[in-house]
Structures are given as C-alpha cells and as structure tokens.
C-alpha cells in the first residue's frame, strides 16, 4: 500500500479528515516538528492542522485588513464564536495588548451577485499579533468552532471575486443570528427528489442547457464543479439537516435516498418522546462538547465539572480552561466514584459529569448507572460522549442529560467531512431549562455543503456498523490470542464488559475500535510499520486506520498519560469495511514483524 507522507487520507480527497503518517518515525518527527515532515504536510486532522485553503483565506484577509508582517488571523463561522476566541486570548495576555486583538466580519457585498442576503454573516476573523498564535490555536483545537475547509473554499473565492465585503459593525450587532444555508442561486434549482440521481443524463443535460448563458462566469464554473465534480446541490441543505437530525434521533436508520428517508417516519426513537427537535448539530464533535458545557454553564451557573475516566485530551482541556475548572478522575474506577460520593455527601456541588462510553483509547466503560443515581441524588447533569460506542451499539441516552457524538467518525465514515451532535434527553431533569438555553444561545454553524455530505455519507451507516462490528471482534480476538501481544483493549474483553453490556442494544456489537500493546516499544514500532493499512489520526472510517495513539495525543505528557495506564507503545486500530480474511492476513504479517524483532 503506497502511502505518501503528509498526504490526505483517504488519498486524492481535497477535504480529507486524516493525514498519512505511515511510520513510527514519521509520527515522532511530526510531534518534534522536524522540517522533513512538516514541510510535507498537505493536510492534517482539521482541529490540529489548519487546512491550506483556510490558511490561504487568512492570509488574504490580513493582507486586506491587517498588517501582514506582524499579524495573522484565525477564522470562525459567526460573531459569537469569534468573540469566544477574542475573550479567551484577552484573558491570557497583558492588558496593554488587548486592543491589538480585533474582530472583522464578512457578509455578501451584493445580494443579486453573491446569492445571499447582504445581512447574512458568512465569516468572522480574529486578527492578532503573530506572537499570540499559540493562544489562538488553543481555541481552534479545543472548541472545534473554527470554519470548515469547504466554508473556507467558498469564502476565499467569494472574497477574491468581490462577493464578500467587510461588515462595518459586528461585535455589538443586535440583529438576530442567521444560519447560512448556502448560496441563494442554488435554492430552488431542484426539488428534493434531485439528490441521489447521480447518473441521470437527462437531469444533467437539463441543468446544463439552463445555464449556458453563464458559461464564462463564476456561476458556470461552480455549476460544472458541482454537477460533474462533487455532484451535490446545496439547495438541499435544509432537507439534509432534517434527515441527519432524524437519523440521530433514531427515527431514520434505513439505507435509503434522502427523499425516501424524509417520508419514512415509522419506528421509535432512542427513547420515548425523542424527536429531531432534541438534536442539535455542530461543526465538529468537539464543538458539540464545548457547546454542551457552555449551555450548562448558562443554564445552571458557574460550577465546577467532573471529568470521569481517561478522556480524549481536548474534552479535559475544555473543562479546565473554560469556566471554574473541573475535578478529574482519570481512572474512572469504582474507587473514584466512592471518592466523588464522599465529596457530594460533604456538600460539594458540581455542574455536570462528563464521560465517554466507552473511553478512548482503553475502551473502558464507566459505571453509568451509579453515576446516574448520584446525579439524581446530588443534583448535577450527566454528559456522555458516545462516539466510540455509537448509538446503534449502545443506548446511553436514558442515563444522560446530554449525549454528544462526533459525526466525523462512523456516522459519516468517508473521512471527508467534520460534524458533531448533541442530543437532549426529553426525560432528563434539566431538559426544559436546557431546551430554553439552546433556544436562546444555540447557533447552527454547520456549513451547507458539509451537512449535505454528512447526510449522503450516513445513509448506509447501519449496515456499515454491522459489518465493522463482526470484523473487529474477529481481529481483536486474533490479537488477544497471540503470544506476541501484551494487551488488547476492547469492550468485549475488558473487565468493564458488564458495564458495557448494561447499555448494549439488542442487536448491538462492540464497535470498530480497539487498542493493542506489546512488550517493548521496538515491537510496537515493528507492528505498526509493517501493518498494511492507512496510518493517521481519526477513527470510525470506512477503511481500517491505525495510529500510535499515545505518541500522537500525549507526546508532551507521556509520564502523565502512563500514570493512567496509557502506555507509550499503544497502537490504536479502527477497523473498516475490508474483508475479514484480508484484514486478518495483514494483522498476521505485522505480527510476524514483531516475531522478527524478538528473534
């Protein structure tokens, strides 16, 4: 398998979510910032590596509205998200520099040319001195609120074509927030039945003949790119949003085209009374966590949170850096819950407990039933990240107040779009106050084209999950039985399996993610380097994807991670749709490389 260092994963994908780091050495070099690897990076995981298109747009904005020699910019989809960055940066620099950080926002310059109402905000930029770039990057990485590469691509073209102009007033605007639904020139071009007819020559010819008069303009170029490139119609964004929200609510899971899916209303949701009105979309999974935390602070006041179990790193950073802080229980053990209960009995109060089910990368399941009992008794909310488990395998919503998930992962599968969701439990203690807060504060900042991709990609997610569940069990067991392997971390084999089983759905499996460790770093390196699959960050892809997780996620805090059982040599594998026998053969070849090291 040819893998180009720094190339997109999947290959030849303009908006790829992952990046190829095919060897252990390449991953170390990436973390060390060695030029031979950083200069090769064509893309990266979007919250850690700002897409080249977005970088280009930021340069263009600073050239027009800033001082290129000394300033740079970071880009957000709304004034509110830009102001969040603005406030965070001011809180971490001296007051003498506060006025050097400013927000400039952009709206269409002409409604008829750009296709948007001139009141629609498309982009907000925080312009700041370059020496504060590391602070701005924290906001981008932790909150997940930055613009998507597709929004950046559209705004860059619009700015250069004169369709996008600076909005003179922004931070104090009292106008209602507007959701950007895509260029108006696409709205109404096709009915909803137009989506999915990818091979309809008649349909293409009809559209082609109706736009011949625009052949030498931007309209024609974008038309050709969409019809014969991505082949998507942005006018369907509203319907796509509805379909995605219904699918997440559990009303729609069938593998059907969008127009059929919207007519299909049979079946029950994940809990009685749950509807798409309880589902909120976000531009990334981390954005759904960040905003859930913000909504709880707005609803319940400034209280500390609890982070229970070893989390994905940015989840912990959100709780530590925004609000009053958090109490961290990295082991996620029964003893940790005993300690928490003692604190609660002594009168300590908390905003919410945040946990993952199961956790990443050790796939350990927390005692969610006991957590729910404590929450009911001592008045705190429960937020569960179900990304790894996935709601077709597990149903944690009855024990949570908010369930968050990264739609970037198995829900999409294609690794070409970011997205996230937050689902409110309609029977939760805080449901009504949270609904009021979301109604007041929530912004749908998912770019129109991104939500169309999410909808299309997720139509067959149920059948994909079933196949991935079956294959992963076989592969994980193969490794578990190998004398070359030290440990396999997988929900089915973990001591916490009974806690997982309590929430596993009737036909659910154990997911597509597991981690494996070896008896030495040299053996882990040999296994990883020899494994013939895609190598890079992310998980839940339709193709098998592996990474040296601890190295990538915790390189600057290895001793701290190890104190919670996260070994440096841990290799994480996300199983895809390959044939079971083929993937097992690749695993066997990688194990042979481990044997060679030992020999």
mmCIF file with all atom_site columns, N, CA and C in Angstrom, residues 256-305:
data_model
loop_
_atom_site.group_PDB
_atom_site.id
_atom_site.type_symbol
_atom_site.label_atom_id
_atom_site.label_alt_id
_atom_site.label_comp_id
_atom_site.label_asym_id
_atom_site.label_entity_id
_atom_site.label_seq_id
_atom_site.pdbx_PDB_ins_code
_atom_site.Cartn_x
_atom_site.Cartn_y
_atom_site.Cartn_z
_atom_site.occupancy
_atom_site.B_iso_or_equiv
_atom_site.pdbx_formal_charge
_atom_site.auth_seq_id
_atom_site.auth_comp_id
_atom_site.auth_asym_id
_atom_site.auth_atom_id
_atom_site.pdbx_PDB_model_num
ATOM 1   N N  . UNK A 1 256 ? -31.595 4.510  2.547  1.00 0.00 ? 256 UNK A N  1
ATOM 2   C CA . UNK A 1 256 ? -32.499 4.990  1.508  1.00 0.00 ? 256 UNK A CA 1
ATOM 3   C C  . UNK A 1 256 ? -32.044 6.362  1.053  1.00 0.00 ? 256 UNK A C  1
ATOM 4   N N  . UNK A 1 257 ? -32.513 6.765  -0.121 1.00 0.00 ? 257 UNK A N  1
ATOM 5   C CA . UNK A 1 257 ? -32.209 8.092  -0.608 1.00 0.00 ? 257 UNK A CA 1
ATOM 6   C C  . UNK A 1 257 ? -32.916 9.125  0.266  1.00 0.00 ? 257 UNK A C  1
ATOM 7   N N  . UNK A 1 258 ? -32.456 10.369 0.206  1.00 0.00 ? 258 UNK A N  1
ATOM 8   C CA . UNK A 1 258 ? -32.948 11.392 1.107  1.00 0.00 ? 258 UNK A CA 1
ATOM 9   C C  . UNK A 1 258 ? -34.439 11.623 0.955  1.00 0.00 ? 258 UNK A C  1
ATOM 10  N N  . UNK A 1 259 ? -34.935 11.674 -0.276 1.00 0.00 ? 259 UNK A N  1
ATOM 11  C CA . UNK A 1 259 ? -36.360 11.947 -0.447 1.00 0.00 ? 259 UNK A CA 1
ATOM 12  C C  . UNK A 1 259 ? -37.216 10.831 0.146  1.00 0.00 ? 259 UNK A C  1
ATOM 13  N N  . UNK A 1 260 ? -36.745 9.591  0.072  1.00 0.00 ? 260 UNK A N  1
ATOM 14  C CA . UNK A 1 260 ? -37.475 8.485  0.680  1.00 0.00 ? 260 UNK A CA 1
ATOM 15  C C  . UNK A 1 260 ? -37.343 8.524  2.199  1.00 0.00 ? 260 UNK A C  1
ATOM 16  N N  . UNK A 1 261 ? -36.133 8.901  2.674  1.00 0.00 ? 261 UNK A N  1
ATOM 17  C CA . UNK A 1 261 ? -35.894 8.923  4.119  1.00 0.00 ? 261 UNK A CA 1
ATOM 18  C C  . UNK A 1 261 ? -36.800 9.932  4.808  1.00 0.00 ? 261 UNK A C  1
ATOM 19  N N  . UNK A 1 262 ? -37.033 11.054 4.171  1.00 0.00 ? 262 UNK A N  1
ATOM 20  C CA . UNK A 1 262 ? -37.862 12.075 4.794  1.00 0.00 ? 262 UNK A CA 1
ATOM 21  C C  . UNK A 1 262 ? -39.321 11.665 4.863  1.00 0.00 ? 262 UNK A C  1
ATOM 22  N N  . UNK A 1 263 ? -39.730 10.765 3.994  1.00 0.00 ? 263 UNK A N  1
ATOM 23  C CA . UNK A 1 263 ? -41.108 10.291 4.034  1.00 0.00 ? 263 UNK A CA 1
ATOM 24  C C  . UNK A 1 263 ? -41.275 9.134  5.011  1.00 0.00 ? 263 UNK A C  1
ATOM 25  N N  . UNK A 1 264 ? -40.169 8.523  5.407  1.00 0.00 ? 264 UNK A N  1
ATOM 26  C CA . UNK A 1 264 ? -40.210 7.369  6.303  1.00 0.00 ? 264 UNK A CA 1
ATOM 27  C C  . UNK A 1 264 ? -40.239 7.844  7.747  1.00 0.00 ? 264 UNK A C  1
ATOM 28  N N  . UNK A 1 265 ? -41.367 7.711  8.415  1.00 0.00 ? 265 UNK A N  1
ATOM 29  C CA . UNK A 1 265 ? -41.486 8.181  9.785  1.00 0.00 ? 265 UNK A CA 1
ATOM 30  C C  . UNK A 1 265 ? -41.804 7.060  10.757 1.00 0.00 ? 265 UNK A C  1
ATOM 31  N N  . UNK A 1 266 ? -41.853 5.833  10.263 1.00 0.00 ? 266 UNK A N  1
ATOM 32  C CA . UNK A 1 266 ? -42.165 4.717  11.146 1.00 0.00 ? 266 UNK A CA 1
ATOM 33  C C  . UNK A 1 266 ? -40.996 4.428  12.071 1.00 0.00 ? 266 UNK A C  1
ATOM 34  N N  . UNK A 1 267 ? -41.285 3.732  13.139 1.00 0.00 ? 267 UNK A N  1
ATOM 35  C CA . UNK A 1 267 ? -40.228 3.346  14.072 1.00 0.00 ? 267 UNK A CA 1
ATOM 36  C C  . UNK A 1 267 ? -40.152 4.296  15.246 1.00 0.00 ? 267 UNK A C  1
ATOM 37  N N  . UNK A 1 268 ? -39.525 3.850  16.325 1.00 0.00 ? 268 UNK A N  1
ATOM 38  C CA . UNK A 1 268 ? -39.393 4.640  17.522 1.00 0.00 ? 268 UNK A CA 1
ATOM 39  C C  . UNK A 1 268 ? -37.978 5.165  17.651 1.00 0.00 ? 268 UNK A C  1
ATOM 40  N N  . UNK A 1 269 ? -37.854 6.263  18.356 1.00 0.00 ? 269 UNK A N  1
ATOM 41  C CA . UNK A 1 269 ? -36.549 6.845  18.582 1.00 0.00 ? 269 UNK A CA 1
ATOM 42  C C  . UNK A 1 269 ? -35.787 6.121  19.673 1.00 0.00 ? 269 UNK A C  1
ATOM 43  N N  . UNK A 1 270 ? -34.685 6.722  20.095 1.00 0.00 ? 270 UNK A N  1
ATOM 44  C CA . UNK A 1 270 ? -33.809 6.085  21.069 1.00 0.00 ? 270 UNK A CA 1
ATOM 45  C C  . UNK A 1 270 ? -34.457 6.015  22.450 1.00 0.00 ? 270 UNK A C  1
ATOM 46  N N  . UNK A 1 271 ? -35.278 6.994  22.786 1.00 0.00 ? 271 UNK A N  1
ATOM 47  C CA . UNK A 1 271 ? -36.118 6.921  23.983 1.00 0.00 ? 271 UNK A CA 1
ATOM 48  C C  . UNK A 1 271 ? -37.487 7.455  23.602 1.00 0.00 ? 271 UNK A C  1
ATOM 49  N N  . UNK A 1 272 ? -38.491 7.072  24.340 1.00 0.00 ? 272 UNK A N  1
ATOM 50  C CA . UNK A 1 272 ? -39.851 7.526  24.036 1.00 0.00 ? 272 UNK A CA 1
ATOM 51  C C  . UNK A 1 272 ? -39.912 9.046  24.096 1.00 0.00 ? 272 UNK A C  1
ATOM 52  N N  . UNK A 1 273 ? -40.540 9.623  23.087 1.00 0.00 ? 273 UNK A N  1
ATOM 53  C CA . UNK A 1 273 ? -40.713 11.067 23.061 1.00 0.00 ? 273 UNK A CA 1
ATOM 54  C C  . UNK A 1 273 ? -39.582 11.841 22.416 1.00 0.00 ? 273 UNK A C  1
ATOM 55  N N  . UNK A 1 274 ? -38.482 11.162 22.081 1.00 0.00 ? 274 UNK A N  1
ATOM 56  C CA . UNK A 1 274 ? -37.362 11.852 21.446 1.00 0.00 ? 274 UNK A CA 1
ATOM 57  C C  . UNK A 1 274 ? -37.681 12.153 19.992 1.00 0.00 ? 274 UNK A C  1
ATOM 58  N N  . UNK A 1 275 ? -37.444 13.389 19.566 1.00 0.00 ? 275 UNK A N  1
ATOM 59  C CA . UNK A 1 275 ? -37.640 13.780 18.172 1.00 0.00 ? 275 UNK A CA 1
ATOM 60  C C  . UNK A 1 275 ? -36.413 14.536 17.687 1.00 0.00 ? 275 UNK A C  1
ATOM 61  N N  . UNK A 1 276 ? -36.427 14.864 16.408 1.00 0.00 ? 276 UNK A N  1
ATOM 62  C CA . UNK A 1 276 ? -35.313 15.624 15.844 1.00 0.00 ? 276 UNK A CA 1
ATOM 63  C C  . UNK A 1 276 ? -35.178 17.005 16.486 1.00 0.00 ? 276 UNK A C  1
ATOM 64  N N  . UNK A 1 277 ? -36.242 17.504 17.122 1.00 0.00 ? 277 UNK A N  1
ATOM 65  C CA . UNK A 1 277 ? -36.175 18.800 17.798 1.00 0.00 ? 277 UNK A CA 1
ATOM 66  C C  . UNK A 1 277 ? -35.222 18.779 18.984 1.00 0.00 ? 277 UNK A C  1
ATOM 67  N N  . UNK A 1 278 ? -34.885 17.588 19.466 1.00 0.00 ? 278 UNK A N  1
ATOM 68  C CA . UNK A 1 278 ? -33.958 17.444 20.586 1.00 0.00 ? 278 UNK A CA 1
ATOM 69  C C  . UNK A 1 278 ? -32.517 17.215 20.127 1.00 0.00 ? 278 UNK A C  1
ATOM 70  N N  . UNK A 1 279 ? -32.288 17.261 18.829 1.00 0.00 ? 279 UNK A N  1
ATOM 71  C CA . UNK A 1 279 ? -30.965 17.018 18.254 1.00 0.00 ? 279 UNK A CA 1
ATOM 72  C C  . UNK A 1 279 ? -30.406 18.336 17.714 1.00 0.00 ? 279 UNK A C  1
ATOM 73  N N  . UNK A 1 280 ? -29.182 18.667 18.114 1.00 0.00 ? 280 UNK A N  1
ATOM 74  C CA . UNK A 1 280 ? -28.545 19.910 17.700 1.00 0.00 ? 280 UNK A CA 1
ATOM 75  C C  . UNK A 1 280 ? -27.225 19.584 16.993 1.00 0.00 ? 280 UNK A C  1
ATOM 76  N N  . UNK A 1 281 ? -27.054 20.148 15.808 1.00 0.00 ? 281 UNK A N  1
ATOM 77  C CA . UNK A 1 281 ? -25.861 19.864 15.013 1.00 0.00 ? 281 UNK A CA 1
ATOM 78  C C  . UNK A 1 281 ? -24.777 20.904 15.273 1.00 0.00 ? 281 UNK A C  1
ATOM 79  N N  . UNK A 1 282 ? -23.534 20.441 15.200 1.00 0.00 ? 282 UNK A N  1
ATOM 80  C CA . UNK A 1 282 ? -22.375 21.302 15.404 1.00 0.00 ? 282 UNK A CA 1
ATOM 81  C C  . UNK A 1 282 ? -21.334 20.991 14.331 1.00 0.00 ? 282 UNK A C  1
ATOM 82  N N  . UNK A 1 283 ? -20.405 21.919 14.084 1.00 0.00 ? 283 UNK A N  1
ATOM 83  C CA . UNK A 1 283 ? -19.432 21.701 13.007 1.00 0.00 ? 283 UNK A CA 1
ATOM 84  C C  . UNK A 1 283 ? -18.419 20.604 13.272 1.00 0.00 ? 283 UNK A C  1
ATOM 85  N N  . UNK A 1 284 ? -18.206 20.245 14.544 1.00 0.00 ? 284 UNK A N  1
ATOM 86  C CA . UNK A 1 284 ? -17.298 19.149 14.901 1.00 0.00 ? 284 UNK A CA 1
ATOM 87  C C  . UNK A 1 284 ? -17.825 18.460 16.153 1.00 0.00 ? 284 UNK A C  1
ATOM 88  N N  . UNK A 1 285 ? -17.299 17.274 16.425 1.00 0.00 ? 285 UNK A N  1
ATOM 89  C CA . UNK A 1 285 ? -17.665 16.601 17.655 1.00 0.00 ? 285 UNK A CA 1
ATOM 90  C C  . UNK A 1 285 ? -17.217 17.377 18.880 1.00 0.00 ? 285 UNK A C  1
ATOM 91  N N  . UNK A 1 286 ? -16.023 17.969 18.820 1.00 0.00 ? 286 UNK A N  1
ATOM 92  C CA . UNK A 1 286 ? -15.537 18.731 19.955 1.00 0.00 ? 286 UNK A CA 1
ATOM 93  C C  . UNK A 1 286 ? -16.375 19.978 20.178 1.00 0.00 ? 286 UNK A C  1
ATOM 94  N N  . UNK A 1 287 ? -16.889 20.553 19.118 1.00 0.00 ? 287 UNK A N  1
ATOM 95  C CA . UNK A 1 287 ? -17.782 21.707 19.250 1.00 0.00 ? 287 UNK A CA 1
ATOM 96  C C  . UNK A 1 287 ? -19.048 21.320 19.996 1.00 0.00 ? 287 UNK A C  1
ATOM 97  N N  . UNK A 1 288 ? -19.541 20.106 19.778 1.00 0.00 ? 288 UNK A N  1
ATOM 98  C CA . UNK A 1 288 ? -20.743 19.670 20.492 1.00 0.00 ? 288 UNK A CA 1
ATOM 99  C C  . UNK A 1 288 ? -20.465 19.549 21.986 1.00 0.00 ? 288 UNK A C  1
ATOM 100 N N  . UNK A 1 289 ? -19.259 19.101 22.367 1.00 0.00 ? 289 UNK A N  1
ATOM 101 C CA . UNK A 1 289 ? -18.882 19.010 23.776 1.00 0.00 ? 289 UNK A CA 1
ATOM 102 C C  . UNK A 1 289 ? -18.687 20.399 24.368 1.00 0.00 ? 289 UNK A C  1
ATOM 103 N N  . UNK A 1 290 ? -17.949 21.238 23.652 1.00 0.00 ? 290 UNK A N  1
ATOM 104 C CA . UNK A 1 290 ? -17.698 22.600 24.129 1.00 0.00 ? 290 UNK A CA 1
ATOM 105 C C  . UNK A 1 290 ? -19.007 23.356 24.348 1.00 0.00 ? 290 UNK A C  1
ATOM 106 N N  . UNK A 1 291 ? -19.900 23.256 23.391 1.00 0.00 ? 291 UNK A N  1
ATOM 107 C CA . UNK A 1 291 ? -21.151 23.997 23.496 1.00 0.00 ? 291 UNK A CA 1
ATOM 108 C C  . UNK A 1 291 ? -22.096 23.395 24.523 1.00 0.00 ? 291 UNK A C  1
ATOM 109 N N  . UNK A 1 292 ? -22.052 22.075 24.717 1.00 0.00 ? 292 UNK A N  1
ATOM 110 C CA . UNK A 1 292 ? -22.839 21.474 25.795 1.00 0.00 ? 292 UNK A CA 1
ATOM 111 C C  . UNK A 1 292 ? -22.393 22.038 27.142 1.00 0.00 ? 292 UNK A C  1
ATOM 112 N N  . UNK A 1 293 ? -21.081 22.163 27.327 1.00 0.00 ? 293 UNK A N  1
ATOM 113 C CA . UNK A 1 293 ? -20.543 22.741 28.548 1.00 0.00 ? 293 UNK A CA 1
ATOM 114 C C  . UNK A 1 293 ? -20.994 24.189 28.711 1.00 0.00 ? 293 UNK A C  1
ATOM 115 N N  . UNK A 1 294 ? -20.928 24.951 27.620 1.00 0.00 ? 294 UNK A N  1
ATOM 116 C CA . UNK A 1 294 ? -21.356 26.350 27.663 1.00 0.00 ? 294 UNK A CA 1
ATOM 117 C C  . UNK A 1 294 ? -22.842 26.470 27.993 1.00 0.00 ? 294 UNK A C  1
ATOM 118 N N  . UNK A 1 295 ? -23.658 25.599 27.400 1.00 0.00 ? 295 UNK A N  1
ATOM 119 C CA . UNK A 1 295 ? -25.102 25.644 27.657 1.00 0.00 ? 295 UNK A CA 1
ATOM 120 C C  . UNK A 1 295 ? -25.404 25.317 29.119 1.00 0.00 ? 295 UNK A C  1
ATOM 121 N N  . UNK A 1 296 ? -24.683 24.368 29.674 1.00 0.00 ? 296 UNK A N  1
ATOM 122 C CA . UNK A 1 296 ? -24.887 24.014 31.079 1.00 0.00 ? 296 UNK A CA 1
ATOM 123 C C  . UNK A 1 296 ? -24.461 25.153 32.008 1.00 0.00 ? 296 UNK A C  1
ATOM 124 N N  . UNK A 1 297 ? -23.358 25.824 31.689 1.00 0.00 ? 297 UNK A N  1
ATOM 125 C CA . UNK A 1 297 ? -22.936 26.971 32.477 1.00 0.00 ? 297 UNK A CA 1
ATOM 126 C C  . UNK A 1 297 ? -23.987 28.079 32.426 1.00 0.00 ? 297 UNK A C  1
ATOM 127 N N  . UNK A 1 298 ? -24.538 28.306 31.233 1.00 0.00 ? 298 UNK A N  1
ATOM 128 C CA . UNK A 1 298 ? -25.563 29.342 31.083 1.00 0.00 ? 298 UNK A CA 1
ATOM 129 C C  . UNK A 1 298 ? -26.848 28.962 31.793 1.00 0.00 ? 298 UNK A C  1
ATOM 130 N N  . UNK A 1 299 ? -27.135 27.664 31.840 1.00 0.00 ? 299 UNK A N  1
ATOM 131 C CA . UNK A 1 299 ? -28.384 27.195 32.416 1.00 0.00 ? 299 UNK A CA 1
ATOM 132 C C  . UNK A 1 299 ? -28.301 27.031 33.934 1.00 0.00 ? 299 UNK A C  1
ATOM 133 N N  . UNK A 1 300 ? -27.155 26.535 34.424 1.00 0.00 ? 300 UNK A N  1
ATOM 134 C CA . UNK A 1 300 ? -27.061 26.159 35.838 1.00 0.00 ? 300 UNK A CA 1
ATOM 135 C C  . UNK A 1 300 ? -26.125 27.036 36.661 1.00 0.00 ? 300 UNK A C  1
ATOM 136 N N  . UNK A 1 301 ? -25.353 27.911 36.011 1.00 0.00 ? 301 UNK A N  1
ATOM 137 C CA . UNK A 1 301 ? -24.449 28.774 36.746 1.00 0.00 ? 301 UNK A CA 1
ATOM 138 C C  . UNK A 1 301 ? -23.016 28.277 36.748 1.00 0.00 ? 301 UNK A C  1
ATOM 139 N N  . UNK A 1 302 ? -22.145 29.057 37.337 1.00 0.00 ? 302 UNK A N  1
ATOM 140 C CA . UNK A 1 302 ? -20.708 28.811 37.303 1.00 0.00 ? 302 UNK A CA 1
ATOM 141 C C  . UNK A 1 302 ? -20.304 27.797 38.376 1.00 0.00 ? 302 UNK A C  1
ATOM 142 N N  . UNK A 1 303 ? -20.379 26.528 38.006 1.00 0.00 ? 303 UNK A N  1
ATOM 143 C CA . UNK A 1 303 ? -19.985 25.440 38.898 1.00 0.00 ? 303 UNK A CA 1
ATOM 144 C C  . UNK A 1 303 ? -18.907 24.594 38.238 1.00 0.00 ? 303 UNK A C  1
ATOM 145 N N  . UNK A 1 304 ? -18.049 23.967 39.052 1.00 0.00 ? 304 UNK A N  1
ATOM 146 C CA . UNK A 1 304 ? -17.050 23.036 38.540 1.00 0.00 ? 304 UNK A CA 1
ATOM 147 C C  . UNK A 1 304 ? -17.721 21.824 37.909 1.00 0.00 ? 304 UNK A C  1
ATOM 148 N N  . UNK A 1 305 ? -17.032 21.235 36.952 1.00 0.00 ? 305 UNK A N  1
ATOM 149 C CA . UNK A 1 305 ? -17.494 19.989 36.340 1.00 0.00 ? 305 UNK A CA 1
ATOM 150 C C  . UNK A 1 305 ? -16.642 18.821 36.832 1.00 0.00 ? 305 UNK A C  1
#
